[in-house]
Short mmCIF file of C-alpha atoms (C1' of nucleotides) in Angstrom, two decimals:
data_model
loop_
_atom_site.label_atom_id
_atom_site.label_comp_id
_atom_site.label_asym_id
_atom_site.label_seq_id
_atom_site.Cartn_x
_atom_site.Cartn_y
_atom_site.Cartn_z
CA MET A 1 -7.09 -8.98 -16.20
CA ALA A 2 -4.35 -10.42 -13.84
CA ALA A 3 -2.57 -7.29 -12.63
CA ARG A 4 0.88 -7.15 -13.50
CA ASP A 5 2.72 -9.37 -11.11
CA TYR A 6 6.02 -8.88 -9.17
CA GLY A 7 7.27 -12.44 -9.76
CA GLN A 8 7.59 -13.10 -6.19
CA TYR A 9 5.97 -15.98 -3.88
CA ASP A 10 5.28 -13.58 -0.94
CA GLY A 11 2.45 -12.02 1.03
CA VAL A 12 3.32 -8.44 0.38
CA SER A 13 3.80 -8.78 -3.27
CA ARG A 14 0.51 -10.55 -3.53
CA ALA A 15 -1.29 -7.90 -1.70
CA LEU A 16 0.21 -5.30 -3.80
CA GLU A 17 -0.84 -7.13 -6.93
CA LEU A 18 -4.28 -7.10 -5.61
CA VAL A 19 -4.50 -3.61 -4.35
CA GLY A 20 -1.46 -1.84 -5.17
CA GLU A 21 -2.54 -0.27 -8.34
CA ARG A 22 -3.13 3.31 -8.48
CA TRP A 23 -6.64 4.46 -6.86
CA ALA A 24 -7.28 0.91 -5.55
CA LEU A 25 -6.81 1.67 -1.93
CA LEU A 26 -8.79 4.85 -2.13
CA ILE A 27 -11.65 3.12 -3.53
CA VAL A 28 -11.29 0.58 -0.67
CA ARG A 29 -11.08 3.53 1.80
CA ASP A 30 -14.47 4.93 0.62
CA LEU A 31 -15.92 1.39 0.62
CA ILE A 32 -14.98 1.00 4.22
CA VAL A 33 -17.30 3.78 5.19
CA GLY A 34 -20.16 2.01 3.38
CA PRO A 35 -21.50 0.58 0.19
CA ARG A 36 -21.24 3.07 -2.52
CA ARG A 37 -22.55 3.40 -6.04
CA TYR A 38 -20.46 4.17 -9.00
CA GLY A 39 -21.31 7.76 -9.06
CA GLU A 40 -20.80 8.17 -5.44
CA LEU A 41 -17.15 6.51 -5.72
CA ALA A 42 -16.48 8.96 -8.51
CA ALA A 43 -17.75 11.97 -6.50
CA GLY A 44 -15.51 10.89 -3.60
CA LEU A 45 -12.52 10.70 -6.06
CA PRO A 46 -12.85 13.79 -8.17
CA ARG A 47 -9.69 13.21 -10.17
CA ILE A 48 -10.16 9.55 -10.96
CA PRO A 49 -10.76 9.05 -14.86
CA SER A 50 -13.98 7.08 -15.48
CA ASN A 51 -12.31 4.47 -17.34
CA VAL A 52 -9.73 3.85 -14.45
CA LEU A 53 -12.66 3.57 -11.97
CA ALA A 54 -14.38 1.00 -14.06
CA ALA A 55 -11.11 -0.81 -14.67
CA ARG A 56 -10.36 -0.78 -10.77
CA LEU A 57 -13.75 -1.92 -9.95
CA LYS A 58 -13.54 -4.78 -12.23
CA GLU A 59 -9.96 -5.77 -10.99
CA LEU A 60 -11.07 -5.54 -7.24
CA GLN A 61 -13.96 -7.64 -7.88
CA ALA A 62 -11.94 -10.34 -9.50
CA ALA A 63 -9.58 -10.02 -6.68
CA GLY A 64 -12.38 -10.78 -4.17
CA VAL A 65 -11.91 -7.51 -2.51
CA LEU A 66 -15.24 -6.15 -3.41
CA ARG A 67 -18.55 -7.16 -5.10
CA ARG A 68 -21.53 -5.73 -6.38
CA ALA A 69 -24.32 -5.96 -3.86
CA PRO A 70 -26.70 -8.77 -4.53
CA HIS A 71 -30.43 -8.18 -4.16
CA SER A 72 -30.42 -4.64 -5.25
CA ARG A 73 -31.78 -3.47 -8.71
CA ILE A 74 -29.49 -0.64 -8.99
CA PRO A 75 -25.62 -1.57 -8.84
CA VAL A 76 -24.00 -0.88 -5.49
CA TYR A 77 -20.33 -1.78 -4.60
CA GLU A 78 -19.51 -3.22 -1.06
CA LEU A 79 -16.49 -4.84 0.56
CA THR A 80 -16.25 -8.56 0.77
CA PRO A 81 -15.35 -10.00 4.02
CA TYR A 82 -11.81 -10.44 2.59
CA GLY A 83 -11.72 -6.90 1.47
CA ARG A 84 -12.79 -5.87 4.97
CA GLY A 85 -9.62 -7.13 6.23
CA LEU A 86 -7.94 -4.21 4.80
CA GLU A 87 -9.76 -1.91 7.21
CA PRO A 88 -7.07 -1.82 9.97
CA ILE A 89 -4.47 -1.46 7.25
CA VAL A 90 -6.04 1.52 5.55
CA LEU A 91 -6.66 3.11 9.03
CA ALA A 92 -2.95 2.65 9.87
CA LEU A 93 -1.89 4.04 6.41
CA GLY A 94 -4.19 7.17 7.02
CA ALA A 95 -2.53 7.73 10.41
CA TRP A 96 0.93 7.29 9.03
CA GLY A 97 0.31 9.55 5.97
CA PHE A 98 -1.39 12.18 8.27
CA ARG A 99 2.01 13.04 9.63
CA ALA A 100 3.16 13.89 6.21
CA LEU A 101 0.23 16.12 5.42
CA GLY A 102 1.48 19.87 4.80
CA GLU A 103 -0.59 22.94 4.57
CA PRO A 104 -3.64 22.29 2.34
CA ARG A 105 -3.46 23.43 -1.09
CA GLU A 106 -6.22 25.24 -2.99
CA GLU A 107 -6.95 22.53 -5.31
CA GLN A 108 -7.06 19.66 -2.59
CA VAL A 109 -10.54 18.54 -1.52
CA LEU A 110 -11.53 16.96 1.70
CA THR A 111 -14.30 14.52 1.14
CA PRO A 112 -16.78 13.15 3.93
CA ASP A 113 -15.67 9.55 3.35
CA ALA A 114 -11.94 10.66 3.77
CA LEU A 115 -12.79 12.58 6.94
CA THR A 116 -14.69 9.70 8.40
CA ILE A 117 -11.67 7.43 7.83
CA ALA A 118 -9.40 10.14 9.35
CA LEU A 119 -11.74 10.31 12.64
CA ARG A 120 -11.80 6.44 12.76
CA SER A 121 -8.17 6.12 12.74
CA ALA A 122 -8.00 9.17 15.35
CA PHE A 123 -10.49 7.71 17.60
CA ARG A 124 -9.17 6.97 21.17
CA PRO A 125 -11.59 4.54 22.58
CA ALA A 126 -9.74 4.41 25.98
CA VAL A 127 -10.17 8.28 26.50
CA ALA A 128 -13.78 8.19 25.05
CA ALA A 129 -14.88 5.53 27.51
CA ALA A 130 -14.15 7.92 30.37
CA LEU A 131 -16.28 10.68 28.76
CA PRO A 132 -20.01 11.13 28.70
CA ALA A 133 -21.65 9.99 25.57
CA THR A 134 -21.56 12.71 23.01
CA ALA A 135 -22.79 13.54 19.49
CA TYR A 136 -21.23 16.03 17.19
CA ALA A 137 -22.46 17.32 14.00
CA ALA A 138 -19.72 18.26 11.49
CA ARG A 139 -20.50 20.23 8.47
CA LEU A 140 -18.00 19.86 5.66
CA GLY A 141 -18.63 22.01 2.78
CA ALA A 142 -22.14 20.96 1.58
CA ALA A 143 -21.96 17.61 3.53
CA ASP A 144 -22.89 16.80 6.85
CA LEU A 145 -21.50 14.17 9.32
CA LEU A 146 -22.89 12.94 12.35
CA ILE A 147 -20.40 11.61 14.86
CA ARG A 148 -21.53 9.78 17.69
CA VAL A 149 -19.42 8.54 20.66
CA THR A 150 -20.94 6.29 23.12
CA GLY A 151 -18.51 4.68 25.70
CA ASP A 152 -15.61 3.40 23.61
CA VAL A 153 -17.78 3.06 20.52
CA LEU A 154 -17.75 5.45 17.56
CA ALA A 155 -20.40 5.73 14.85
CA VAL A 156 -20.04 8.15 11.89
CA GLN A 157 -22.70 8.52 9.47
CA ARG A 158 -23.69 10.81 6.81
CA GLY A 159 -26.68 13.23 7.27
CA GLU A 160 -27.67 15.43 10.01
CA GLY A 161 -29.17 14.73 13.31
CA GLN A 162 -29.46 15.38 17.00
CA ALA A 163 -26.07 16.62 18.27
CA ASP A 164 -24.76 18.15 21.39
CA LEU A 165 -22.29 20.50 19.23
CA ALA A 166 -22.61 21.33 15.66
CA PHE A 167 -19.64 22.80 13.87
CA ALA A 168 -18.47 23.65 10.30
CA THR A 169 -14.88 22.85 9.41
CA GLY A 170 -12.62 22.10 6.63
CA PRO A 171 -8.93 20.96 5.97
CA GLY A 172 -7.93 22.98 8.93
CA ILE A 173 -9.28 20.40 11.19
CA ARG A 174 -6.05 18.63 10.93
CA LEU A 175 -4.50 21.09 13.23
CA LEU A 176 -7.11 20.27 15.83
CA LEU A 177 -6.67 16.59 15.42
CA SER A 178 -2.84 16.88 15.94
CA GLY A 179 -3.07 19.26 18.71
CA GLU A 180 -1.16 21.91 17.05
CA VAL A 181 -3.98 24.29 17.62
CA PRO A 182 -5.98 24.07 20.90
CA PRO A 183 -9.67 23.94 20.62
CA GLU A 184 -10.19 27.60 21.71
CA ARG A 185 -7.69 29.04 19.20
CA ALA A 186 -9.39 26.78 16.56
CA ILE A 187 -12.45 28.59 17.12
CA THR A 188 -11.06 32.10 17.41
CA THR A 189 -9.05 31.54 14.26
CA GLY A 190 -12.01 30.21 12.52
CA LEU A 191 -10.61 26.76 11.74
CA VAL A 192 -13.71 25.56 13.30
CA GLN A 193 -16.93 27.55 13.47
CA VAL A 194 -19.41 26.49 16.20
CA LEU A 195 -22.79 26.46 14.65
CA ARG A 196 -24.82 25.08 17.69
CA GLY A 197 -24.00 24.03 21.34
CA PRO A 198 -21.50 24.86 23.83
CA SER A 199 -18.14 25.46 22.43
CA GLU A 200 -16.46 23.90 25.32
CA LEU A 201 -17.48 20.63 23.87
CA LEU A 202 -14.86 21.06 21.15
CA GLY A 203 -12.20 20.23 23.78
CA ARG A 204 -13.84 16.97 24.30
CA PHE A 205 -13.92 16.29 20.67
CA ALA A 206 -10.16 17.13 20.47
CA SER A 207 -9.38 14.71 23.26
CA THR A 208 -11.52 11.96 21.88
CA PHE A 209 -9.82 12.19 18.37
CA HIS A 210 -5.96 12.60 18.15
CA LEU A 211 -3.55 11.78 15.55
CA ALA A 212 0.26 12.48 15.92
CA ALA A 213 1.64 15.24 13.78
CA MET B 1 9.88 14.60 -8.33
CA ALA B 2 6.69 15.05 -6.28
CA ALA B 3 4.74 12.07 -7.07
CA ARG B 4 1.56 12.37 -9.03
CA ASP B 5 -0.84 13.41 -6.44
CA TYR B 6 -4.54 12.49 -5.83
CA GLY B 7 -5.70 16.01 -5.14
CA GLN B 8 -7.01 15.13 -1.77
CA TYR B 9 -6.22 16.37 1.56
CA ASP B 10 -6.23 13.21 3.43
CA GLY B 11 -3.81 10.90 5.19
CA VAL B 12 -4.51 7.82 3.13
CA SER B 13 -4.07 9.70 -0.31
CA ARG B 14 -0.81 11.29 1.20
CA ALA B 15 0.51 7.85 2.32
CA LEU B 16 -0.25 6.42 -1.29
CA GLU B 17 1.71 9.44 -2.78
CA LEU B 18 4.71 8.66 -0.57
CA VAL B 19 4.75 4.83 -0.98
CA GLY B 20 2.03 3.82 -3.39
CA GLU B 21 4.10 3.86 -6.55
CA ARG B 22 4.95 0.50 -8.05
CA TRP B 23 7.69 -1.46 -6.09
CA ALA B 24 8.08 1.18 -3.63
CA LEU B 25 6.51 -1.00 -0.69
CA LEU B 26 8.63 -3.82 -1.71
CA ILE B 27 11.70 -1.87 -1.25
CA VAL B 28 10.40 -0.75 2.23
CA ARG B 29 9.65 -4.48 2.95
CA ASP B 30 13.29 -5.46 2.54
CA LEU B 31 14.65 -2.47 4.33
CA ILE B 32 12.58 -3.36 7.25
CA VAL B 33 14.76 -6.53 7.55
CA GLY B 34 17.83 -4.40 7.58
CA PRO B 35 19.93 -1.79 5.77
CA ARG B 36 20.67 -2.90 2.30
CA ARG B 37 22.98 -1.81 -0.55
CA TYR B 38 21.74 -1.11 -4.05
CA GLY B 39 22.78 -4.44 -5.43
CA GLU B 40 21.19 -6.28 -2.54
CA LEU B 41 17.95 -4.51 -3.09
CA ALA B 42 18.26 -5.29 -6.80
CA ALA B 43 18.90 -9.09 -5.92
CA GLY B 44 15.83 -9.23 -3.53
CA LEU B 45 13.56 -7.74 -6.43
CA PRO B 46 14.65 -9.53 -9.38
CA ARG B 47 12.28 -8.13 -11.82
CA ILE B 48 12.62 -4.37 -10.99
CA PRO B 49 14.37 -2.44 -13.64
CA SER B 50 17.45 -0.77 -12.59
CA ASN B 51 16.13 2.68 -13.46
CA VAL B 52 12.99 2.21 -11.51
CA LEU B 53 14.95 1.15 -8.55
CA ALA B 54 17.05 4.28 -8.79
CA ALA B 55 13.91 6.55 -9.28
CA ARG B 56 12.18 4.87 -6.31
CA LEU B 57 15.31 5.33 -3.99
CA LYS B 58 15.27 8.92 -4.65
CA GLU B 59 11.63 9.55 -4.38
CA LEU B 60 11.52 7.46 -0.92
CA GLN B 61 14.51 9.46 0.10
CA ALA B 62 12.75 12.83 -0.70
CA ALA B 63 9.64 11.49 1.10
CA GLY B 64 11.73 10.96 4.18
CA VAL B 65 11.12 7.26 4.32
CA LEU B 66 14.62 6.08 3.90
CA ARG B 67 18.09 7.49 3.66
CA ARG B 68 21.53 6.67 2.62
CA ALA B 69 23.26 5.57 5.80
CA PRO B 70 25.74 8.33 6.93
CA HIS B 71 29.25 7.35 8.06
CA SER B 72 29.77 4.58 5.78
CA ARG B 73 31.88 4.91 2.40
CA ILE B 74 29.77 2.58 0.41
CA PRO B 75 26.07 3.55 -0.16
CA VAL B 76 23.84 1.74 2.24
CA TYR B 77 19.99 2.46 2.24
CA GLU B 78 18.11 2.24 5.44
CA LEU B 79 14.63 3.13 6.70
CA THR B 80 14.41 6.51 8.55
CA PRO B 81 12.33 6.49 11.90
CA TYR B 82 9.35 7.86 9.79
CA GLY B 83 9.82 5.00 7.40
CA ARG B 84 9.99 2.51 10.17
CA GLY B 85 6.45 3.39 10.97
CA LEU B 86 5.36 1.46 7.85
CA GLU B 87 6.62 -1.85 9.64
CA PRO B 88 3.25 -2.85 11.09
CA ILE B 89 1.47 -1.77 7.95
CA VAL B 90 3.77 -3.92 5.85
CA LEU B 91 3.48 -6.91 8.08
CA ALA B 92 -0.21 -6.64 8.22
CA LEU B 93 -0.46 -6.45 4.20
CA GLY B 94 1.79 -9.46 4.17
CA ALA B 95 -0.49 -11.43 6.42
CA TRP B 96 -3.47 -10.21 4.32
CA GLY B 97 -1.95 -11.02 0.99
CA PHE B 98 -0.73 -14.44 2.20
CA ARG B 99 -4.27 -15.61 2.08
CA ALA B 100 -4.50 -15.02 -1.71
CA LEU B 101 -1.43 -16.92 -2.43
CA GLY B 102 -2.25 -19.70 -4.61
CA GLU B 103 0.22 -22.46 -5.61
CA PRO B 104 3.69 -21.16 -6.43
CA ARG B 105 4.29 -20.69 -10.03
CA GLU B 106 7.71 -21.87 -11.66
CA GLU B 107 8.88 -18.27 -12.26
CA GLN B 108 8.05 -16.99 -8.81
CA VAL B 109 10.87 -16.51 -6.31
CA LEU B 110 10.90 -16.50 -2.65
CA THR B 111 13.74 -14.31 -1.32
CA PRO B 112 15.31 -14.45 2.12
CA ASP B 113 14.01 -11.00 2.99
CA ALA B 114 10.42 -11.78 1.88
CA LEU B 115 10.47 -14.96 4.11
CA THR B 116 11.88 -13.15 7.08
CA ILE B 117 8.99 -10.68 6.92
CA ALA B 118 6.50 -13.43 6.37
CA LEU B 119 7.87 -15.08 9.48
CA ARG B 120 7.75 -11.81 11.48
CA SER B 121 3.99 -11.43 10.48
CA ALA B 122 3.42 -15.09 11.24
CA PHE B 123 5.10 -14.96 14.66
CA ARG B 124 2.66 -15.75 17.79
CA PRO B 125 4.52 -14.21 20.70
CA ALA B 126 1.92 -15.52 23.08
CA VAL B 127 2.51 -19.03 21.94
CA ALA B 128 6.25 -18.61 21.76
CA ALA B 129 6.39 -17.47 25.34
CA ALA B 130 5.11 -20.85 26.63
CA LEU B 131 7.75 -22.73 24.63
CA PRO B 132 11.36 -23.35 25.33
CA ALA B 133 13.79 -20.94 23.55
CA THR B 134 14.63 -22.46 20.21
CA ALA B 135 16.83 -21.63 17.31
CA TYR B 136 16.04 -22.90 13.78
CA ALA B 137 18.32 -22.78 10.65
CA ALA B 138 16.28 -22.44 7.40
CA ARG B 139 18.07 -23.05 4.14
CA LEU B 140 16.21 -21.34 1.29
CA GLY B 141 18.02 -21.99 -2.10
CA ALA B 142 21.52 -20.83 -1.43
CA ALA B 143 20.66 -18.55 1.45
CA ASP B 144 20.51 -19.34 5.13
CA LEU B 145 18.45 -17.75 7.68
CA LEU B 146 18.82 -18.24 11.46
CA ILE B 147 15.70 -17.80 13.28
CA ARG B 148 15.87 -17.51 17.11
CA VAL B 149 12.97 -17.61 19.31
CA THR B 150 13.65 -16.70 22.81
CA GLY B 151 10.47 -16.08 25.08
CA ASP B 152 8.20 -13.92 23.21
CA VAL B 153 11.04 -12.31 21.21
CA LEU B 154 11.79 -13.13 17.62
CA ALA B 155 15.11 -12.62 15.87
CA VAL B 156 15.74 -13.39 12.27
CA GLN B 157 19.25 -12.92 10.60
CA ARG B 158 20.94 -14.15 7.57
CA GLY B 159 23.78 -16.60 7.70
CA GLU B 160 24.20 -19.81 9.59
CA GLY B 161 24.69 -20.60 13.23
CA GLN B 162 24.00 -22.68 16.12
CA ALA B 163 20.49 -24.18 15.63
CA ASP B 164 18.40 -26.86 17.37
CA LEU B 165 16.82 -27.64 13.98
CA ALA B 166 18.05 -27.14 10.63
CA PHE B 167 15.83 -27.54 7.37
CA ALA B 168 15.79 -26.73 3.81
CA THR B 169 12.65 -25.42 2.27
CA GLY B 170 11.11 -23.36 -0.51
CA PRO B 171 7.62 -21.96 -1.38
CA GLY B 172 5.98 -25.00 0.08
CA ILE B 173 6.58 -23.60 3.62
CA ARG B 174 3.34 -21.62 2.99
CA LEU B 175 1.39 -24.82 3.53
CA LEU B 176 3.09 -25.52 6.89
CA LEU B 177 2.58 -21.89 7.93
CA SER B 178 -1.26 -22.12 7.15
CA GLY B 179 -1.44 -25.45 8.91
CA GLU B 180 -2.69 -26.98 5.59
CA VAL B 181 -0.29 -29.53 5.86
CA PRO B 182 0.86 -30.80 9.40
CA PRO B 183 4.53 -30.83 10.25
CA GLU B 184 5.07 -34.78 9.84
CA ARG B 185 3.46 -34.55 6.29
CA ALA B 186 5.58 -31.53 5.44
CA ILE B 187 8.54 -33.77 6.11
CA THR B 188 7.26 -36.92 4.20
CA THR B 189 6.17 -34.91 1.33
CA GLY B 190 9.32 -33.05 1.10
CA LEU B 191 8.15 -29.65 1.42
CA VAL B 192 10.51 -29.49 4.31
CA GLN B 193 13.87 -31.35 4.58
CA VAL B 194 15.35 -31.83 7.92
CA LEU B 195 19.09 -31.38 7.78
CA ARG B 196 19.93 -31.62 11.24
CA GLY B 197 18.24 -32.06 14.62
CA PRO B 198 15.20 -33.81 15.84
CA SER B 199 12.34 -33.49 13.34
CA GLU B 200 9.74 -33.14 16.10
CA LEU B 201 10.95 -29.55 16.47
CA LEU B 202 9.14 -28.80 13.35
CA GLY B 203 6.03 -29.04 15.15
CA ARG B 204 7.15 -26.40 17.60
CA PHE B 205 8.04 -24.21 14.66
CA ALA B 206 4.67 -24.70 13.15
CA SER B 207 2.95 -23.65 16.39
CA THR B 208 5.33 -20.68 16.72
CA PHE B 209 4.50 -19.33 13.36
CA HIS B 210 0.98 -19.27 11.90
CA LEU B 211 -0.81 -17.40 9.28
CA ALA B 212 -4.48 -17.84 8.15
CA ALA B 213 -5.09 -19.38 4.87
"C1'" DC C 1 32.83 -4.52 -10.01
"C1'" DG C 2 29.22 -2.12 -7.61
"C1'" DG C 3 26.10 1.62 -8.57
"C1'" DG C 4 23.91 3.59 -11.09
"C1'" DA C 5 22.46 6.49 -15.82
"C1'" DT C 6 20.62 6.01 -20.79
"C1'" DC C 7 18.31 4.09 -24.39
"C1'" DC C 8 13.99 2.37 -26.78
"C1'" DC C 9 9.55 0.21 -26.53
"C1'" DT C 10 5.26 -1.12 -24.38
"C1'" DT C 11 1.44 -0.26 -21.45
"C1'" DA C 12 -1.09 1.87 -17.80
"C1'" DG C 13 -3.17 6.00 -16.58
"C1'" DG C 14 -5.15 10.98 -17.48
"C1'" DA C 15 -8.75 13.75 -20.26
"C1'" DT C 16 -12.82 13.83 -22.52
"C1'" DA C 17 -16.37 12.52 -25.34
"C1'" DC C 18 -19.86 9.27 -26.08
"C1'" DT C 19 -23.53 5.41 -25.47
"C1'" DG C 20 -27.10 1.81 -23.55
"C1'" DC D 1 -26.48 7.11 -14.11
"C1'" DA D 2 -23.16 3.71 -15.34
"C1'" DG D 3 -20.22 2.88 -17.49
"C1'" DT D 4 -17.21 2.55 -22.95
"C1'" DA D 5 -14.33 4.39 -26.50
"C1'" DT D 6 -10.86 7.17 -28.01
"C1'" DC D 7 -6.69 9.45 -28.01
"C1'" DC D 8 -2.50 11.10 -25.95
"C1'" DT D 9 0.95 11.37 -22.32
"C1'" DA D 10 3.87 9.57 -18.86
"C1'" DA D 11 5.44 5.77 -16.30
"C1'" DG D 12 7.19 1.11 -16.23
"C1'" DG D 13 9.88 -2.87 -18.53
"C1'" DG D 14 14.13 -4.61 -20.58
"C1'" DA D 15 18.74 -4.18 -22.21
"C1'" DT D 16 22.75 -1.91 -22.33
"C1'" DC D 17 26.28 1.37 -21.17
"C1'" DC D 18 28.98 4.35 -18.36
"C1'" DC D 19 31.70 5.77 -14.49
"C1'" DG D 20 34.28 5.98 -10.30
#
DNA sequence: CGGGATCCCTTAGGATACTG
DNA sequence: CAGTATCCTAAGGGATCCCG
């Protein structure tokens, strides 16, 4: 079970032995958002083979990164405190990789958990603190995300809810986050479709969340 | 050449496509310390197959993470500015993986570049700022590291030089960095052998560099 | 001699079907 | 729904060889 090792006595090597296998950090990414069942993980990682998902879950469990939640009849996976230590690393990796995102290709998907992580790494607490509390409802395909910004605190959860601004979007939201397309043009070009609420609030959204291109 | 992709339009996935292949981040780790030649990289990664090293260098070059240094007859690899963006991530990964390091096994090596990165992730600028400037010479097998702390600035370079304290060490230095073994005992037990200078300075070293176990 | 390229073999990962 | 089982391909491991 011990992952192939690098033969080095070093923290980076050890970290990569624990979470460096293919798909491992994407599983961690989704579990950062919240506990997930096997099928939810599989749905969030559409191309992962079932046997590989099962293998990774076992390895990550053995590594102390995640565990099956106790006191629940049905199997649910969640990060351990040690695994939660990866959170800033995954967020930083996301911000770094964001800069290398090109145009979305047809076969690429944008999952709710991935967008949640992107929003968390794009969140600018200092900017948000100076703005009034705001709730956004983002529709992503069939999924809904409720994004609440209160002072310098961000909360993202799945599902609908009371929101000041509701909009539907897709991969094109990247251009809004990077500032390559200003909010007004994001609406006129259809990158973002406002469903409810004053469309000016999209400007507030864009200044609250920003990632360098 | 395009690395196998994850089929997701997401920063984390993209980052892993660029630097998630086996060995890739260890190459980056060593290049964070400084530009390296092919043979130096191979020496710092004793178990990497030559074909894999060559393949990774090409992929990382295509990904814009590193390049062959211009204006040098001999090939030298160095990080691009974009690749240097991985520095805080690699340091954080090193700190995270450090906590999962067990006892060193016989076949595991500790290379100068890996120790350099470990020291950088263990460095506590706030503590160092309150201490007098100090230079340490660490001997690691046949290699020498000159560690200079000046105010809240750390500089680590290979080779010998003027130092206030010179010591020889090995993998056991982990117990000193984690605080599991106090400086005096590190000396009496032989984890660290003082070669020159007042051994009290090892206490200063231990408070300047710290990683949680 | 440093900097790779080429072999061959082993094993992890992808695709898909199947089971408790 | 939560995984196993199987089969196949492609990437990694290891040694050697080649070239400027």
